[in-house]
PDB file of C-alpha atoms in Angstrom:
ATOM      1  CA  UNK A 262      -4.391  70.643 -69.006  1.00 86.00           C
ATOM      2  CA  UNK A 263      -1.324  70.243 -66.735  1.00 91.00           C
ATOM      3  CA  UNK A 264       2.028  68.988 -68.054  1.00 90.00           C
ATOM      4  CA  UNK A 265       5.132  67.678 -66.285  1.00 91.00           C
ATOM      5  CA  UNK A 266       8.191  65.628 -67.226  1.00 91.00           C
ATOM      6  CA  UNK A 267      10.945  65.973 -69.799  1.00 95.00           C
ATOM      7  CA  UNK A 268       9.265  67.143 -73.029  1.00 96.00           C
ATOM      8  CA  UNK A 269       5.700  67.554 -74.256  1.00 96.00           C
ATOM      9  CA  UNK A 270       5.046  67.491 -78.006  1.00 95.00           C
ATOM     10  CA  UNK A 271       1.361  68.169 -78.610  1.00 96.00           C
ATOM     11  CA  UNK A 272       1.512  69.752 -82.029  1.00 94.00           C
ATOM     12  CA  UNK A 273      -1.513  68.187 -83.711  1.00 95.00           C
ATOM     13  CA  UNK A 274      -3.686  70.818 -85.436  1.00 90.00           C
ATOM     14  CA  UNK A 275      -6.750  68.963 -84.119  1.00 95.00           C
ATOM     15  CA  UNK A 276      -6.014  69.673 -80.443  1.00 96.00           C
ATOM     16  CA  UNK A 277      -8.501  71.731 -78.507  1.00 96.00           C
ATOM     17  CA  UNK A 278      -7.591  73.025 -75.031  1.00 89.00           C
ATOM     18  CA  UNK A 279      -9.288  75.896 -73.259  1.00 91.00           C
ATOM     19  CA  UNK A 280      -6.646  76.407 -70.568  1.00 96.00           C
ATOM     20  CA  UNK A 281      -3.081  75.368 -69.845  1.00 97.00           C
ATOM     21  CA  UNK A 282      -3.093  75.178 -66.042  1.00 97.00           C
ATOM     22  CA  UNK A 283       0.661  74.710 -65.788  1.00 96.00           C
ATOM     23  CA  UNK A 284       3.703  72.960 -67.234  1.00 97.00           C
ATOM     24  CA  UNK A 285       7.074  72.103 -65.707  1.00 97.00           C
ATOM     25  CA  UNK A 286       9.366  70.503 -68.261  1.00 97.00           C
ATOM     26  CA  UNK A 287      13.118  69.987 -68.428  1.00 96.00           C
ATOM     27  CA  UNK A 288      12.987  69.734 -72.225  1.00 97.00           C
ATOM     28  CA  UNK A 289      10.811  71.247 -74.932  1.00 98.00           C
ATOM     29  CA  UNK A 290       7.151  72.187 -75.095  1.00 98.00           C
ATOM     30  CA  UNK A 291       5.354  72.237 -78.442  1.00 97.00           C
ATOM     31  CA  UNK A 292       1.653  72.931 -77.979  1.00 97.00           C
ATOM     32  CA  UNK A 293      -0.876  73.556 -80.747  1.00 97.00           C
ATOM     33  CA  UNK A 294      -4.504  74.483 -80.119  1.00 97.00           C
ATOM     34  CA  UNK A 295      -7.193  75.141 -82.700  1.00 96.00           C
ATOM     35  CA  UNK A 296      -9.069  77.199 -80.087  1.00 96.00           C
ATOM     36  CA  UNK A 297      -8.022  80.260 -78.049  1.00 97.00           C
ATOM     37  CA  UNK A 298      -5.519  79.256 -75.348  1.00 97.00           C
ATOM     38  CA  UNK A 299      -5.205  80.783 -71.882  1.00 97.00           C
ATOM     39  CA  UNK A 300      -2.278  80.009 -69.585  1.00 97.00           C
ATOM     40  CA  UNK A 301      -3.576  80.088 -66.019  1.00 97.00           C
ATOM     41  CA  UNK A 302      -0.629  78.341 -64.299  1.00 97.00           C
ATOM     42  CA  UNK A 303       3.136  78.809 -64.492  1.00 98.00           C
ATOM     43  CA  UNK A 304       4.895  77.312 -67.525  1.00 98.00           C
ATOM     44  CA  UNK A 305       8.607  76.496 -67.635  1.00 98.00           C
ATOM     45  CA  UNK A 306      10.522  74.633 -70.354  1.00 98.00           C
ATOM     46  CA  UNK A 307      13.916  74.667 -72.018  1.00 98.00           C
ATOM     47  CA  UNK A 308      12.225  75.940 -75.199  1.00 98.00           C
ATOM     48  CA  UNK A 309       8.531  76.432 -75.940  1.00 98.00           C
ATOM     49  CA  UNK A 310       6.303  76.792 -78.993  1.00 98.00           C
ATOM     50  CA  UNK A 311       2.712  77.973 -78.625  1.00 97.00           C
ATOM     51  CA  UNK A 312       0.343  77.907 -81.598  1.00 97.00           C
ATOM     52  CA  UNK A 313      -3.336  78.732 -81.135  1.00 97.00           C
ATOM     53  CA  UNK A 314      -6.346  80.659 -82.371  1.00 97.00           C
ATOM     54  CA  UNK A 315      -5.519  83.402 -79.878  1.00 97.00           C
ATOM     55  CA  UNK A 316      -2.984  83.400 -77.022  1.00 98.00           C
ATOM     56  CA  UNK A 317      -3.508  84.953 -73.593  1.00 98.00           C
ATOM     57  CA  UNK A 318      -0.703  84.670 -71.032  1.00 98.00           C
ATOM     58  CA  UNK A 319      -2.159  85.092 -67.548  1.00 98.00           C
ATOM     59  CA  UNK A 320       0.561  83.207 -65.642  1.00 98.00           C
ATOM     60  CA  UNK A 321       4.386  83.308 -65.846  1.00 98.00           C
ATOM     61  CA  UNK A 322       6.100  81.652 -68.826  1.00 98.00           C
ATOM     62  CA  UNK A 323       9.804  80.809 -68.743  1.00 98.00           C
ATOM     63  CA  UNK A 324      11.749  79.384 -71.715  1.00 98.00           C
ATOM     64  CA  UNK A 325      15.088  79.805 -73.415  1.00 98.00           C
ATOM     65  CA  UNK A 326      13.421  80.430 -76.763  1.00 98.00           C
ATOM     66  CA  UNK A 327       9.705  81.213 -76.843  1.00 98.00           C
ATOM     67  CA  UNK A 328       8.034  80.922 -80.263  1.00 98.00           C
ATOM     68  CA  UNK A 329       4.506  82.246 -80.744  1.00 98.00           C
ATOM     69  CA  UNK A 330       1.993  81.603 -83.518  1.00 97.00           C
ATOM     70  CA  UNK A 331      -1.568  82.856 -83.383  1.00 98.00           C
ATOM     71  CA  UNK A 332      -4.414  83.401 -85.824  1.00 97.00           C
ATOM     72  CA  UNK A 333      -6.138  85.823 -83.427  1.00 98.00           C
ATOM     73  CA  UNK A 334      -3.514  87.876 -81.638  1.00 98.00           C
ATOM     74  CA  UNK A 335      -1.387  87.578 -78.501  1.00 98.00           C
ATOM     75  CA  UNK A 336      -1.885  89.364 -75.182  1.00 98.00           C
ATOM     76  CA  UNK A 337      -0.978  89.056 -71.523  1.00 98.00           C
ATOM     77  CA  UNK A 338      -2.472  89.828 -68.142  1.00 97.00           C
ATOM     78  CA  UNK A 339      -0.563  91.406 -65.273  1.00 96.00           C
ATOM     79  CA  UNK A 340       0.402  87.954 -63.994  1.00 97.00           C
ATOM     80  CA  UNK A 341       1.593  86.643 -67.343  1.00 98.00           C
ATOM     81  CA  UNK A 342       5.235  87.731 -67.278  1.00 98.00           C
ATOM     82  CA  UNK A 343       7.473  86.261 -69.982  1.00 98.00           C
ATOM     83  CA  UNK A 344      11.054  85.260 -69.130  1.00 98.00           C
ATOM     84  CA  UNK A 345      12.842  84.289 -72.340  1.00 98.00           C
ATOM     85  CA  UNK A 346      16.281  84.678 -73.833  1.00 98.00           C
ATOM     86  CA  UNK A 347      14.659  84.949 -77.259  1.00 98.00           C
ATOM     87  CA  UNK A 348      11.102  85.780 -78.326  1.00 98.00           C
ATOM     88  CA  UNK A 349      10.161  84.897 -81.911  1.00 98.00           C
ATOM     89  CA  UNK A 350       7.278  84.110 -84.230  1.00 97.00           C
ATOM     90  CA  UNK A 351       9.527  81.385 -85.683  1.00 88.00           C
ATOM     91  CA  UNK A 352       9.151  82.320 -89.335  1.00 89.00           C
ATOM     92  CA  UNK A 353       5.373  82.687 -89.185  1.00 94.00           C
ATOM     93  CA  UNK A 354       3.084  85.705 -88.880  1.00 97.00           C
ATOM     94  CA  UNK A 355       0.974  86.515 -85.839  1.00 98.00           C
ATOM     95  CA  UNK A 356      -2.444  87.590 -87.102  1.00 98.00           C
ATOM     96  CA  UNK A 357      -3.933  90.524 -85.216  1.00 97.00           C
ATOM     97  CA  UNK A 358      -1.996  92.370 -82.528  1.00 98.00           C
ATOM     98  CA  UNK A 359       0.797  91.168 -80.222  1.00 98.00           C
ATOM     99  CA  UNK A 360       0.524  93.141 -76.974  1.00 98.00           C
ATOM    100  CA  UNK A 361       3.133  92.106 -74.414  1.00 98.00           C
ATOM    101  CA  UNK A 362       3.430  95.142 -72.160  1.00 97.00           C
ATOM    102  CA  UNK A 363       1.209  94.357 -69.171  1.00 95.00           C
ATOM    103  CA  UNK A 364       3.632  92.332 -67.007  1.00 96.00           C
ATOM    104  CA  UNK A 365       7.283  92.630 -65.847  1.00 96.00           C
ATOM    105  CA  UNK A 366       8.799  90.691 -68.756  1.00 98.00           C
ATOM    106  CA  UNK A 367      12.436  89.679 -69.009  1.00 98.00           C
ATOM    107  CA  UNK A 368      13.135  89.266 -72.734  1.00 98.00           C
ATOM    108  CA  UNK A 369      16.710  89.400 -74.013  1.00 98.00           C
ATOM    109  CA  UNK A 370      16.258  89.278 -77.791  1.00 98.00           C
ATOM    110  CA  UNK A 371      13.365  89.880 -80.171  1.00 98.00           C
ATOM    111  CA  UNK A 372      14.191  87.853 -83.272  1.00 98.00           C
ATOM    112  CA  UNK A 373      12.371  87.049 -86.522  1.00 98.00           C
ATOM    113  CA  UNK A 374       9.123  88.434 -85.174  1.00 98.00           C
ATOM    114  CA  UNK A 375       6.319  89.182 -87.641  1.00 98.00           C
ATOM    115  CA  UNK A 376       2.939  90.663 -86.728  1.00 98.00           C
ATOM    116  CA  UNK A 377       0.091  91.538 -89.087  1.00 98.00           C
ATOM    117  CA  UNK A 378      -1.223  94.262 -86.746  1.00 98.00           C
ATOM    118  CA  UNK A 379       0.329  96.344 -83.968  1.00 98.00           C
ATOM    119  CA  UNK A 380       2.931  95.120 -81.480  1.00 98.00           C
ATOM    120  CA  UNK A 381       3.998  96.225 -78.020  1.00 98.00           C
ATOM    121  CA  UNK A 382       6.917  94.512 -76.286  1.00 98.00           C
ATOM    122  CA  UNK A 383       8.254  95.668 -72.939  1.00 98.00           C
ATOM    123  CA  UNK A 384      11.084  94.140 -70.934  1.00 98.00           C
ATOM    124  CA  UNK A 385      12.664  95.003 -67.594  1.00 96.00           C
ATOM    125  CA  UNK A 386      16.261  95.234 -68.870  1.00 96.00           C
ATOM    126  CA  UNK A 387      17.989  95.676 -72.214  1.00 97.00           C
ATOM    127  CA  UNK A 388      16.496  94.413 -75.493  1.00 98.00           C
ATOM    128  CA  UNK A 389      18.314  93.340 -78.648  1.00 98.00           C
ATOM    129  CA  UNK A 390      16.713  93.042 -82.074  1.00 98.00           C
ATOM    130  CA  UNK A 391      17.957  90.283 -84.350  1.00 97.00           C
ATOM    131  CA  UNK A 392      16.828  88.789 -87.650  1.00 96.00           C
ATOM    132  CA  UNK A 393      13.793  90.343 -89.329  1.00 97.00           C
ATOM    133  CA  UNK A 394      11.310  92.178 -87.106  1.00 98.00           C
ATOM    134  CA  UNK A 395       8.359  93.044 -89.345  1.00 98.00           C
ATOM    135  CA  UNK A 396       5.321  94.829 -87.898  1.00 98.00           C
ATOM    136  CA  UNK A 397       2.563  95.868 -90.297  1.00 98.00           C
ATOM    137  CA  UNK A 398       1.212  98.517 -87.937  1.00 98.00           C
ATOM    138  CA  UNK A 399       2.733 100.363 -84.985  1.00 98.00           C
ATOM    139  CA  UNK A 400       5.577  98.968 -82.889  1.00 98.00           C
ATOM    140  CA  UNK A 401       6.191 100.189 -79.335  1.00 98.00           C
ATOM    141  CA  UNK A 402       9.248  98.920 -77.453  1.00 98.00           C
ATOM    142  CA  UNK A 403      10.166  99.381 -73.799  1.00 98.00           C
ATOM    143  CA  UNK A 404      13.623  98.489 -72.470  1.00 97.00           C
ATOM    144  CA  UNK A 405      15.025 100.616 -69.624  1.00 96.00           C
ATOM    145  CA  UNK A 406      18.465  99.029 -70.074  1.00 96.00           C
ATOM    146  CA  UNK A 407      18.723 100.144 -73.698  1.00 96.00           C
ATOM    147  CA  UNK A 408      17.742  99.007 -77.175  1.00 97.00           C
ATOM    148  CA  UNK A 409      20.218  97.683 -79.733  1.00 97.00           C
ATOM    149  CA  UNK A 410      20.078  95.960 -83.097  1.00 97.00           C
ATOM    150  CA  UNK A 411      22.359  93.366 -84.661  1.00 95.00           C
ATOM    151  CA  UNK A 412      24.132  94.641 -87.753  1.00 91.00           C
ATOM    152  CA  UNK A 413      22.428  92.055 -89.945  1.00 93.00           C
ATOM    153  CA  UNK A 414      18.986  92.673 -88.455  1.00 97.00           C
ATOM    154  CA  UNK A 415      16.139  94.604 -90.036  1.00 97.00           C
ATOM    155  CA  UNK A 416      13.167  96.398 -88.542  1.00 98.00           C
ATOM    156  CA  UNK A 417      10.088  97.301 -90.551  1.00 98.00           C
ATOM    157  CA  UNK A 418       7.139  99.145 -88.999  1.00 98.00           C
ATOM    158  CA  UNK A 419       4.644 101.814 -89.944  1.00 98.00           C
ATOM    159  CA  UNK A 420       5.390 103.607 -86.659  1.00 98.00           C
ATOM    160  CA  UNK A 421       8.127 103.050 -84.070  1.00 98.00           C
ATOM    161  CA  UNK A 422       7.895 104.502 -80.566  1.00 98.00           C
ATOM    162  CA  UNK A 423       9.241 103.912 -77.075  1.00 97.00           C
ATOM    163  CA  UNK A 424       7.421 102.817 -73.933  1.00 97.00           C
ATOM    164  CA  UNK A 425       8.548 104.780 -70.881  1.00 95.00           C
ATOM    165  CA  UNK A 426      12.128 105.995 -70.521  1.00 93.00           C
ATOM    166  CA  UNK A 427      15.324 104.309 -71.677  1.00 95.00           C
ATOM    167  CA  UNK A 428      18.278 104.716 -69.320  1.00 93.00           C
ATOM    168  CA  UNK A 429      20.641 103.099 -71.801  1.00 91.00           C
ATOM    169  CA  UNK A 430      21.314 103.985 -75.432  1.00 94.00           C
ATOM    170  CA  UNK A 431      19.001 103.286 -78.362  1.00 96.00           C
ATOM    171  CA  UNK A 432      21.017 102.111 -81.365  1.00 97.00           C
ATOM    172  CA  UNK A 433      19.127 100.824 -84.407  1.00 97.00           C
ATOM    173  CA  UNK A 434      21.686 100.697 -87.195  1.00 96.00           C
ATOM    174  CA  UNK A 435      20.422  97.729 -89.219  1.00 94.00           C
ATOM    175  CA  UNK A 436      18.517  97.649 -92.486  1.00 94.00           C
ATOM    176  CA  UNK A 437      15.385  99.393 -91.265  1.00 97.00           C
ATOM    177  CA  UNK A 438      12.242 100.624 -93.006  1.00 97.00           C
ATOM    178  CA  UNK A 439      10.270 102.880 -90.658  1.00 97.00           C
ATOM    179  CA  UNK A 440       7.737 105.407 -91.913  1.00 97.00           C
ATOM    180  CA  UNK A 441       7.103 107.343 -88.681  1.00 97.00           C
ATOM    181  CA  UNK A 442       9.089 107.826 -85.488  1.00 97.00           C
ATOM    182  CA  UNK A 443       6.847 108.391 -82.496  1.00 97.00           C
ATOM    183  CA  UNK A 444       7.840 109.474 -79.014  1.00 96.00           C
ATOM    184  CA  UNK A 445      11.193 108.363 -77.570  1.00 94.00           C
ATOM    185  CA  UNK A 446      12.776 109.358 -74.266  1.00 95.00           C
ATOM    186  CA  UNK A 447      16.288 108.142 -73.497  1.00 95.00           C
ATOM    187  CA  UNK A 448      18.968 109.405 -71.134  1.00 93.00           C
ATOM    188  CA  UNK A 449      21.553 108.041 -73.554  1.00 94.00           C
ATOM    189  CA  UNK A 450      22.117 108.467 -77.262  1.00 96.00           C
ATOM    190  CA  UNK A 451      19.641 107.682 -80.038  1.00 97.00           C
ATOM    191  CA  UNK A 452      20.820 106.376 -83.414  1.00 97.00           C
ATOM    192  CA  UNK A 453      18.361 105.306 -86.081  1.00 97.00           C
ATOM    193  CA  UNK A 454      19.222 104.219 -89.607  1.00 96.00           C
ATOM    194  CA  UNK A 455      16.245 104.195 -91.946  1.00 96.00           C
ATOM    195  CA  UNK A 456      16.034 103.280 -95.602  1.00 93.00           C
ATOM    196  CA  UNK A 457      12.961 105.366 -96.386  1.00 91.00           C
ATOM    197  CA  UNK A 458      11.659 108.876 -95.736  1.00 93.00           C
ATOM    198  CA  UNK A 459      11.016 109.378 -92.024  1.00 95.00           C
ATOM    199  CA  UNK A 460       8.386 111.520 -90.327  1.00 96.00           C
ATOM    200  CA  UNK A 461       8.741 112.462 -86.648  1.00 96.00           C
ATOM    201  CA  UNK A 462       5.283 112.687 -85.093  1.00 97.00           C
ATOM    202  CA  UNK A 463       6.017 113.123 -81.363  1.00 97.00           C
ATOM    203  CA  UNK A 464       8.773 114.532 -79.117  1.00 96.00           C
ATOM    204  CA  UNK A 465      12.106 112.682 -79.188  1.00 96.00           C
ATOM    205  CA  UNK A 466      14.495 113.275 -76.271  1.00 95.00           C
ATOM    206  CA  UNK A 467      18.086 111.960 -75.983  1.00 96.00           C
ATOM    207  CA  UNK A 468      21.563 113.121 -75.004  1.00 95.00           C
ATOM    208  CA  UNK A 469      22.448 112.984 -78.716  1.00 96.00           C
ATOM    209  CA  UNK A 470      20.415 112.113 -81.785  1.00 96.00           C
ATOM    210  CA  UNK A 471      21.637 110.690 -85.101  1.00 96.00           C
ATOM    211  CA  UNK A 472      19.046 110.000 -87.803  1.00 94.00           C
ATOM    212  CA  UNK A 473      20.514 108.387 -90.917  1.00 92.00           C
ATOM    213  CA  UNK A 474      17.952 108.233 -93.688  1.00 81.00           C
TER     214      UNK A 474
END
């Protein structure tokens, strides 16, 4: 399947595509697939919604807001970099794991993102959390430019850890519920507000550390 033009609205639950070989749209993309979907060619749209029985990004995807829904997890290959102002699950829950740490992503905000398993999200710059980020298992975040959270945001995860080193500060001062803090390494400050008892399971390194429980 190859798409081009202004917008493409293919949201029927009866669709079945094996591969999206590319899409270049000036407007929106809304693509539903009752089978696993692989992107093998570059996709660009103003905004994009992908819904499938498994999502594998193996080619670049660029959208202002990228919404993901999957009944069998989300993953990416080394060529499947995501460039999005906002990444979301759009009020739904991604079944399985969401592993987006294999390509040089450029994601500005992780917002209203719910995963039934583990999640890994890595971006090349700074990352902001907004809305409700709810991960049933372990959440690993990588953002060399720093990690911040909107004051009205909330983060819930069994375990929270960092991927690589953060050059900027890590400030998570929203309404969070984190059971375990894994490894974090930042050259700046680390602030974490947590509404439940917190266990630290791995080394945490920062210029200053404030844990508010």
